[in-house]
Short mmCIF file of C-alpha atoms and ligand atoms in Angstrom, two decimals:
data_model
loop_
_atom_site.label_atom_id
_atom_site.label_comp_id
_atom_site.label_asym_id
_atom_site.label_seq_id
_atom_site.Cartn_x
_atom_site.Cartn_y
_atom_site.Cartn_z
CA MET C 1 136.04 93.30 81.06
CA ASN C 2 135.93 90.07 83.40
CA GLY C 3 138.21 89.44 85.92
CA PRO C 4 141.43 91.16 87.21
CA LEU C 5 143.45 92.82 85.12
CA SER C 6 145.28 90.27 82.82
CA PHE C 7 148.79 90.18 80.67
CA SER C 8 148.60 88.01 77.46
CA LEU C 9 152.25 87.36 75.50
CA ALA C 10 152.32 87.58 71.75
CA ALA C 11 156.20 87.69 71.35
CA THR C 12 159.94 86.59 72.84
CA ASP C 13 163.35 87.11 71.20
CA GLY C 14 165.65 85.54 73.33
CA GLY C 15 164.90 86.96 76.95
CA ALA C 16 162.93 89.85 75.79
CA ARG C 17 159.08 90.00 75.16
CA ALA C 18 156.45 92.01 74.02
CA GLY C 19 152.99 91.57 75.11
CA THR C 20 149.93 93.71 76.31
CA LEU C 21 147.90 94.43 79.60
CA HIS C 22 144.29 93.81 79.63
CA THR C 23 143.18 96.28 81.93
CA ALA C 24 139.38 98.60 83.20
CA HIS C 25 141.29 101.55 81.06
CA GLY C 26 142.28 99.77 78.01
CA GLU C 27 145.20 98.00 76.50
CA VAL C 28 149.01 98.93 77.04
CA GLN C 29 151.31 96.97 74.70
CA THR C 30 154.66 96.30 76.58
CA PRO C 31 157.11 97.23 76.73
CA VAL C 32 155.62 99.93 78.44
CA PHE C 33 156.98 103.37 79.39
CA MET C 34 154.82 105.05 82.17
CA PRO C 35 155.85 108.88 82.76
CA VAL C 36 155.40 109.86 86.38
CA GLY C 37 152.43 111.99 87.38
CA THR C 38 153.81 112.01 91.51
CA ALA C 39 151.25 114.43 92.19
CA GLY C 40 148.56 113.83 89.58
CA THR C 41 150.12 115.32 86.81
CA VAL C 42 153.32 114.67 84.45
CA LYS C 43 154.85 118.09 84.86
CA ALA C 44 154.61 120.68 82.61
CA MET C 45 152.15 118.81 79.97
CA THR C 46 148.38 118.16 79.77
CA ALA C 47 146.68 114.89 79.56
CA ASP C 48 146.73 115.50 75.93
CA ALA C 49 149.75 116.31 75.50
CA VAL C 50 150.84 113.31 77.52
CA ARG C 51 148.50 110.99 75.40
CA SER C 52 149.47 112.59 72.30
CA THR C 53 153.27 111.45 73.10
CA GLY C 54 151.99 107.77 72.42
CA ALA C 55 151.48 107.47 76.02
CA ARG C 56 148.62 104.92 77.34
CA MET C 57 149.92 104.35 81.21
CA VAL C 58 151.09 106.69 83.95
CA LEU C 59 152.19 106.81 87.07
CA GLY C 60 150.89 108.82 90.48
CA ASN C 61 151.86 108.54 94.16
CA THR C 62 150.40 107.39 97.19
CA TYR C 63 152.63 109.34 99.22
CA HIS C 64 151.93 113.41 97.81
CA LEU C 65 148.17 112.25 96.83
CA MET C 66 147.60 111.51 100.71
CA LEU C 67 149.23 114.26 102.01
CA ARG C 68 147.85 116.80 98.98
CA PRO C 69 145.08 116.96 97.85
CA GLY C 70 144.18 113.48 100.03
CA ALA C 71 142.96 110.70 99.69
CA GLU C 72 139.22 110.55 100.71
CA ARG C 73 139.00 114.05 99.15
CA VAL C 74 140.55 113.26 95.47
CA GLY C 75 137.68 109.84 96.35
CA ARG C 76 135.05 112.46 97.06
CA LEU C 77 135.78 113.75 93.02
CA GLY C 78 135.93 111.00 91.30
CA GLY C 79 139.18 109.98 91.58
CA LEU C 80 142.49 110.53 89.34
CA HIS C 81 140.76 109.75 86.12
CA ARG C 82 138.44 111.70 86.56
CA LEU C 83 140.69 114.61 88.07
CA MET C 84 143.99 114.39 85.50
CA ASP C 85 140.75 113.57 82.79
CA TRP C 86 143.19 110.67 81.66
CA GLN C 87 141.34 107.82 80.66
CA GLY C 88 144.12 105.48 80.46
CA PRO C 89 144.89 102.99 83.01
CA ILE C 90 147.23 104.43 86.23
CA LEU C 91 149.68 102.77 88.66
CA THR C 92 150.37 104.11 91.84
CA ASP C 93 153.14 103.29 93.79
CA SER C 94 152.07 102.20 97.59
CA GLY C 95 154.33 104.99 99.29
CA GLY C 96 156.80 103.60 101.97
CA PHE C 97 159.80 104.34 99.15
CA GLN C 98 158.61 107.76 98.78
CA VAL C 99 158.53 108.20 102.33
CA MET C 100 162.27 107.24 103.01
CA SER C 101 163.33 109.42 100.24
CA LEU C 102 161.07 112.56 100.96
CA ALA C 103 159.24 112.86 105.08
CA GLY C 104 160.78 114.09 107.46
CA LEU C 105 161.17 111.94 110.87
CA ARG C 106 160.35 108.89 110.62
CA LYS C 107 159.44 105.55 112.80
CA MET C 108 159.36 102.71 111.02
CA ASP C 109 157.93 99.61 112.68
CA ALA C 110 156.46 96.60 112.21
CA ASP C 111 153.22 96.83 111.01
CA GLY C 112 153.53 100.14 108.90
CA VAL C 113 155.58 104.13 109.28
CA THR C 114 154.91 107.01 110.90
CA PHE C 115 156.45 109.64 109.35
CA GLN C 116 156.27 113.74 109.48
CA SER C 117 155.01 115.66 105.95
CA HIS C 118 157.74 117.61 103.83
CA ILE C 119 154.57 119.87 103.48
CA ASP C 120 153.80 120.91 106.69
CA GLY C 121 155.47 118.83 109.30
CA SER C 122 152.32 116.72 109.84
CA LYS C 123 151.92 113.31 110.74
CA HIS C 124 151.00 110.59 109.32
CA ARG C 125 150.88 106.77 109.63
CA LEU C 126 151.20 104.59 106.49
CA THR C 127 150.22 101.07 107.27
CA PRO C 128 149.71 98.07 104.12
CA GLU C 129 146.39 98.65 104.50
CA ARG C 130 145.92 101.75 104.57
CA SER C 131 148.13 102.18 101.66
CA ILE C 132 145.84 100.39 99.60
CA GLU C 133 142.98 101.62 101.17
CA ILE C 134 144.33 105.15 99.79
CA GLN C 135 145.45 103.37 96.36
CA HIS C 136 141.25 102.52 96.13
CA LEU C 137 140.34 105.49 96.43
CA LEU C 138 142.65 106.65 94.21
CA ASP C 139 141.13 104.32 91.87
CA ALA C 140 144.41 102.46 90.40
CA ASP C 141 143.98 100.30 87.90
CA VAL C 142 147.57 98.54 89.50
CA THR C 143 147.84 99.28 93.19
CA MET C 144 151.52 98.22 94.09
CA CYS C 145 152.16 96.45 97.62
CA PHE C 146 153.12 98.24 100.71
CA ASP C 147 156.43 97.38 101.00
CA GLU C 148 159.73 98.38 101.90
CA CYS C 149 162.36 99.58 99.83
CA THR C 150 166.25 98.70 101.35
CA PRO C 151 168.92 100.59 101.40
CA PHE C 152 172.11 99.93 99.30
CA PRO C 153 173.92 99.07 100.45
CA ALA C 154 173.05 96.13 103.08
CA THR C 155 174.29 93.69 104.52
CA PRO C 156 172.44 90.02 103.61
CA GLU C 157 171.55 89.73 107.29
CA GLU C 158 169.40 93.53 106.83
CA ALA C 159 168.86 92.64 103.43
CA ALA C 160 166.85 89.65 104.67
CA LYS C 161 165.15 91.61 107.73
CA SER C 162 163.51 93.89 105.02
CA MET C 163 162.86 91.51 102.44
CA ARG C 164 160.81 89.16 104.92
CA LEU C 165 159.01 92.31 106.73
CA SER C 166 158.07 93.39 103.03
CA MET C 167 156.66 89.91 102.24
CA LYS C 168 154.56 90.26 105.64
CA TRP C 169 152.72 93.26 104.24
CA ALA C 170 152.95 91.94 100.74
CA ALA C 171 150.00 89.09 102.76
CA ARG C 172 148.10 91.92 103.91
CA SER C 173 148.01 94.08 100.89
CA ARG C 174 146.61 91.22 99.15
CA GLU C 175 144.69 90.94 101.92
CA ALA C 176 143.08 94.55 101.93
CA PHE C 177 142.70 94.75 97.91
CA VAL C 178 139.60 94.88 96.78
CA ALA C 179 138.84 92.99 93.65
CA ARG C 180 137.17 94.35 90.18
CA ASP C 181 137.38 94.02 86.91
CA GLY C 182 140.35 95.22 85.09
CA TYR C 183 142.38 95.94 88.31
CA GLY C 184 145.45 94.68 89.43
CA LEU C 185 147.68 94.24 92.43
CA PHE C 186 151.29 93.89 92.10
CA GLY C 187 153.61 92.82 94.57
CA ILE C 188 157.47 93.77 94.77
CA GLN C 189 160.29 91.22 94.84
CA GLN C 190 163.31 92.51 97.28
CA GLY C 191 166.16 90.71 98.17
CA SER C 192 168.80 93.90 97.53
CA VAL C 193 171.40 91.74 95.28
CA PHE C 194 171.11 88.69 96.92
CA GLU C 195 170.42 85.93 94.57
CA GLU C 196 168.80 83.58 97.50
CA LEU C 197 167.11 86.52 99.06
CA ARG C 198 165.59 87.36 95.51
CA ALA C 199 164.35 83.72 95.24
CA GLU C 200 163.00 82.99 98.61
CA SER C 201 160.76 86.37 98.21
CA ALA C 202 160.04 85.55 94.71
CA ARG C 203 158.94 81.78 96.11
CA ALA C 204 156.35 84.28 99.03
CA LEU C 205 154.93 86.28 95.89
CA THR C 206 153.69 84.13 93.67
CA ASN C 207 152.11 81.67 97.03
CA ILE C 208 150.91 84.49 97.24
CA GLY C 209 149.72 85.16 93.80
CA PHE C 210 149.59 88.83 91.88
CA GLU C 211 148.39 90.35 88.87
CA GLY C 212 151.79 91.55 88.19
CA TYR C 213 155.72 91.21 89.93
CA ALA C 214 157.69 94.48 90.79
CA ILE C 215 161.56 93.85 90.86
CA GLY C 216 162.06 96.83 93.77
CA GLY C 217 165.25 97.50 95.94
CA LEU C 218 166.99 98.34 92.45
CA ALA C 219 167.93 101.66 90.77
CA VAL C 220 169.47 102.98 94.12
CA GLY C 221 172.37 103.85 93.28
CA GLU C 222 174.03 100.12 92.36
CA GLY C 223 174.97 100.83 89.09
CA GLN C 224 173.88 99.59 85.22
CA ALA C 225 176.64 96.60 85.55
CA GLU C 226 175.34 95.69 89.11
CA MET C 227 171.40 96.20 88.39
CA PHE C 228 172.02 93.56 85.20
CA ARG C 229 173.73 91.25 87.25
CA VAL C 230 170.61 91.40 89.67
CA LEU C 231 168.29 91.41 87.13
CA ASP C 232 169.81 88.35 85.13
CA PHE C 233 168.48 85.82 88.09
CA SER C 234 165.96 87.76 89.41
CA VAL C 235 163.64 87.95 86.42
CA PRO C 236 163.78 83.82 85.53
CA MET C 237 162.05 84.02 89.28
CA LEU C 238 159.14 85.91 88.67
CA PRO C 239 156.47 83.64 86.78
CA VAL C 240 156.57 83.79 83.05
CA ASP C 241 152.57 84.50 82.10
CA LYS C 242 152.38 88.10 84.31
CA PRO C 243 153.92 91.45 84.03
CA ARG C 244 157.08 92.08 85.09
CA TYR C 245 157.83 95.93 85.99
CA LEU C 246 161.27 97.42 87.01
CA MET C 247 160.43 100.49 89.44
CA GLY C 248 162.40 103.65 88.76
CA VAL C 249 163.82 102.47 85.34
CA GLY C 250 165.45 104.07 83.92
CA THR C 251 167.85 105.87 80.93
CA PRO C 252 167.58 104.50 77.59
CA SER C 253 170.41 102.19 77.49
CA ASP C 254 168.89 100.69 80.99
CA ILE C 255 165.30 99.99 79.57
CA ILE C 256 167.45 97.97 76.89
CA GLY C 257 169.44 95.99 78.77
CA ALA C 258 166.13 95.07 81.36
CA VAL C 259 163.57 94.48 77.99
CA ARG C 260 166.69 92.53 76.94
CA ARG C 261 166.22 90.25 80.68
CA GLY C 262 162.75 90.02 80.31
CA VAL C 263 161.19 93.04 81.88
CA ASP C 264 158.11 94.84 80.42
CA MET C 265 157.10 97.50 82.46
CA PHE C 266 159.40 100.53 83.63
CA ASP C 267 158.33 104.06 85.19
CA CYS C 268 161.53 106.71 85.97
CA VAL C 269 161.09 110.38 86.90
CA ILE C 270 164.14 110.98 83.81
CA PRO C 271 162.51 112.43 81.06
CA THR C 272 160.28 114.77 82.99
CA ARG C 273 162.28 115.87 85.55
CA SER C 274 166.01 116.40 82.91
CA GLY C 275 163.87 118.26 80.65
CA ARG C 276 162.47 120.80 83.01
CA THR C 277 166.56 121.11 83.84
CA GLY C 278 167.01 121.38 79.90
CA ARG C 279 168.62 118.40 79.34
CA ALA C 280 166.90 116.24 75.67
CA TYR C 281 167.40 112.47 75.21
CA THR C 282 167.69 112.46 71.23
CA SER C 283 168.51 109.67 68.54
CA ARG C 284 172.24 111.39 69.32
CA GLY C 285 172.48 111.67 72.34
CA VAL C 286 171.81 113.57 75.28
CA LEU C 287 172.12 117.35 74.81
CA ASN C 288 171.97 119.83 77.06
CA MET C 289 169.68 122.82 75.74
CA ARG C 290 171.87 125.92 78.07
CA ASN C 291 174.94 125.17 75.84
CA ALA C 292 175.89 128.42 74.52
CA ARG C 293 176.98 126.29 71.06
CA TYR C 294 173.11 126.34 70.39
CA ALA C 295 172.42 129.52 70.07
CA ASP C 296 172.52 129.87 66.45
CA ASP C 297 171.55 126.51 65.86
CA ALA C 298 168.21 126.59 63.83
CA SER C 299 168.01 123.07 63.06
CA SER C 300 165.77 120.28 65.07
CA LEU C 301 166.37 118.86 68.21
CA ASP C 302 166.20 115.74 67.04
CA PRO C 303 165.94 115.11 63.31
CA GLU C 304 164.40 111.87 63.62
CA CYS C 305 161.65 112.96 65.99
CA ASP C 306 158.11 113.87 65.24
CA CYS C 307 157.45 116.06 68.00
CA PRO C 308 155.88 119.43 68.32
CA ALA C 309 160.12 121.09 69.63
CA CYS C 310 161.47 118.84 67.13
CA THR C 311 158.80 120.21 63.99
CA ARG C 312 158.04 123.09 65.22
CA HIS C 313 161.09 124.46 66.86
CA SER C 314 164.55 125.06 66.56
CA ARG C 315 167.19 124.07 68.71
CA ALA C 316 168.51 128.59 68.80
CA TYR C 317 164.30 128.60 69.86
CA ILE C 318 164.67 125.76 72.92
CA GLN C 319 167.81 127.58 74.07
CA HIS C 320 166.54 131.41 74.06
CA LEU C 321 163.71 129.71 75.95
CA ILE C 322 166.21 127.69 78.61
CA ARG C 323 168.14 130.34 79.35
CA ALA C 324 165.39 132.96 79.27
CA GLU C 325 163.33 130.06 82.07
CA GLU C 326 159.95 130.39 80.45
CA MET C 327 157.47 127.93 81.15
CA LEU C 328 157.30 126.87 77.46
CA GLY C 329 161.46 125.32 77.42
CA PRO C 330 160.36 122.40 80.27
CA MET C 331 156.80 121.86 78.08
CA LEU C 332 158.63 120.97 75.12
CA LEU C 333 161.61 119.10 76.52
CA THR C 334 159.47 117.20 79.07
CA TRP C 335 157.45 116.92 75.61
CA HIS C 336 160.93 115.57 73.47
CA ASN C 337 161.52 113.52 76.48
CA ILE C 338 158.33 111.43 77.45
CA ARG C 339 157.55 111.35 73.10
CA TYR C 340 161.69 109.63 72.74
CA TYR C 341 160.92 107.52 75.73
CA GLN C 342 157.49 106.32 73.99
CA THR C 343 158.99 106.20 70.29
CA LEU C 344 162.08 104.21 71.95
CA THR C 345 159.84 101.15 73.31
CA ALA C 346 157.91 101.39 69.81
CA ARG C 347 160.44 100.18 68.66
CA LEU C 348 161.67 98.18 70.75
CA ARG C 349 158.50 96.16 71.27
CA ALA C 350 158.30 95.83 66.79
CA ALA C 351 161.75 94.22 66.92
CA ILE C 352 160.82 91.80 68.78
CA LEU C 353 157.32 90.84 66.87
CA GLU C 354 159.39 90.63 64.12
CA GLY C 355 162.62 88.76 65.83
CA ARG C 356 165.08 91.26 65.52
CA PHE C 357 165.33 92.38 69.00
CA GLU C 358 169.53 92.55 69.20
CA ASP C 359 169.28 94.53 65.99
CA GLU C 360 167.80 97.05 66.69
CA ALA C 361 168.93 97.53 69.97
CA ALA C 362 172.48 98.15 68.64
CA ALA C 363 170.98 100.06 66.12
CA ILE C 364 169.49 102.83 68.89
CA ALA C 365 173.28 102.08 70.60
CA ALA C 366 175.06 103.37 67.47
CA HIS C 367 173.88 106.61 67.20
CA TRP C 368 174.34 107.44 70.77
CA GLU C 369 177.67 107.02 69.95
CA THR C 370 178.11 109.47 67.29
CA PRO C 371 179.26 112.73 68.93
CA ALA C 372 176.22 114.75 69.81
CA PRO C 373 176.86 117.92 67.14
C1 PK3 S 401 164.02 105.66 91.33
N1 PK3 S 401 165.08 104.66 91.49
C2 PK3 S 401 164.05 104.05 91.87
N2 PK3 S 401 163.97 102.51 92.23
C3 PK3 S 401 163.06 102.27 93.08
C4 PK3 S 401 162.87 101.33 93.89
C5 PK3 S 401 161.32 101.30 94.31
C6 PK3 S 401 160.87 99.74 95.24
O1 PK3 S 401 161.84 98.74 95.94
N3 PK3 S 401 159.75 100.12 95.60
C7 PK3 S 401 158.52 100.28 95.51
N4 PK3 S 401 157.08 100.37 96.51
N5 PK3 S 401 158.78 101.92 95.00
C8 PK3 S 401 160.55 102.11 94.31
C9 PK3 S 401 160.87 102.85 93.76
C10 PK3 S 401 159.37 103.90 93.06
C11 PK3 S 401 159.24 104.13 91.87
O2 PK3 S 401 158.77 104.71 90.99
C12 PK3 S 401 162.12 103.23 93.20
N6 PK3 S 401 162.82 103.99 91.91
ZN1 ZN S 402 160.88 115.41 69.81
#
C-alpha cells in the first residue's frame, strides 16, 4: 500500500462508527478490540488460537519488551511479527504508562523518565526518541507517542502541567518517527477530566498531525459515569476522519458506551487476565468458574458461543480445570473471553452498518440482566 496507515469510514449510526484500518499487515474492521500481548504473547494463547477468535490486531508493550528480551534483540530476530508468527497488525504502547504503574524507583524530568526494572532492578531511561526507536525495532504497525498518563485524581493545575509535557513529547515523538508505508504514529490526548484541557490537548495534537488519535488518561479509577462524561466532550474534539483509540478500555458495557460516543479502537487486559483467574464473560453476564455450583453442570459455558470451550466442553469440566489449577483452564477461559469480545465488536459493527446500533446494544445488555444460571 502507498502512504501511511489510513482509515476509511464505512457508516455512522448516531455517534457510533464502522470503518476499516488499512495497515502494512492487512485490513482491520472497526470497532476493533485488540487482545493484549504485553511481552510478545497473548498469555495462554498460541497465535493460531488468537486468530481463530477473529482477532486481527494485538497490542504489545515497549516497557516489558525493552527489559526482556531487549528491543535490539527483537530487532535482530526480525521484529515482533516474526517472533510471534503474527501476520496481522500490532500496536505497541510507548512505555510511560507501564513505567508509572510497574517500575521501581523512577524519576520523571522534562526530557523523559529514568526507572528501575521491576524484573531485576537494572536502571533504564525512556525518552520520546528512545520509545519511538524501540517501537520501530519491534516493527509495530501503530506506534504510540511517548506520554505521561496523568494520575487520577488531579487538580486542573496538575493536569495542565502533565498534559503540556505530553504535548511536548508528542512533537518529539513525531520528529523521531520513521515513516513507512502502512505504518502510523498515534497521538494521545490528555487533560484528565477537564474540558478546556482536553480541547487544548486536541488542538496541539491536530496541529502536529497523526495517523490516529488516542484518548489517554482514562480508565484510571474515575468510574464509568465520569469516563462517559469526559468522552462526551473529548471524542468530538478529535479529527472525524482518523481512528479514535480509547486506551485500556474495558468491560463489555464500557465498550458499548464508548462505541456509542464515537470510539473505534480498544485494548484491555480484562478478557485475558480474568480468564486466568477463572472469570468468564458470557452472553448471560460474568460467571466465576471456581464456584461450586458448576461442579455437576454439564451445560455449555455460553450457549451462544462457538469457541472450543463452549462447543467441546462443559462448565463442570472448566470448573474442575480451574480448581485443579490445570494449564488448560486459563487457556480455555482466555480463548472464550477473547472470542466473546470479538463477537461483541463484530455485532456492534454489523448493527452500525445496518443503522440499528441502539437496538443491538439494548439486546446485548438485556441478556446480562438475566441472573447468571
Ligand atoms: C487500564 N487503563 C488504562 N488507562 C490507560 C491510559 C494510558 C495513557 O494515557 N497513555 C498510554 N500510553 N497508555 C495508557 C494505558 C495503557 C494502554 O493499555 C492505559 N490503560
Ligand atoms: Zn466460548
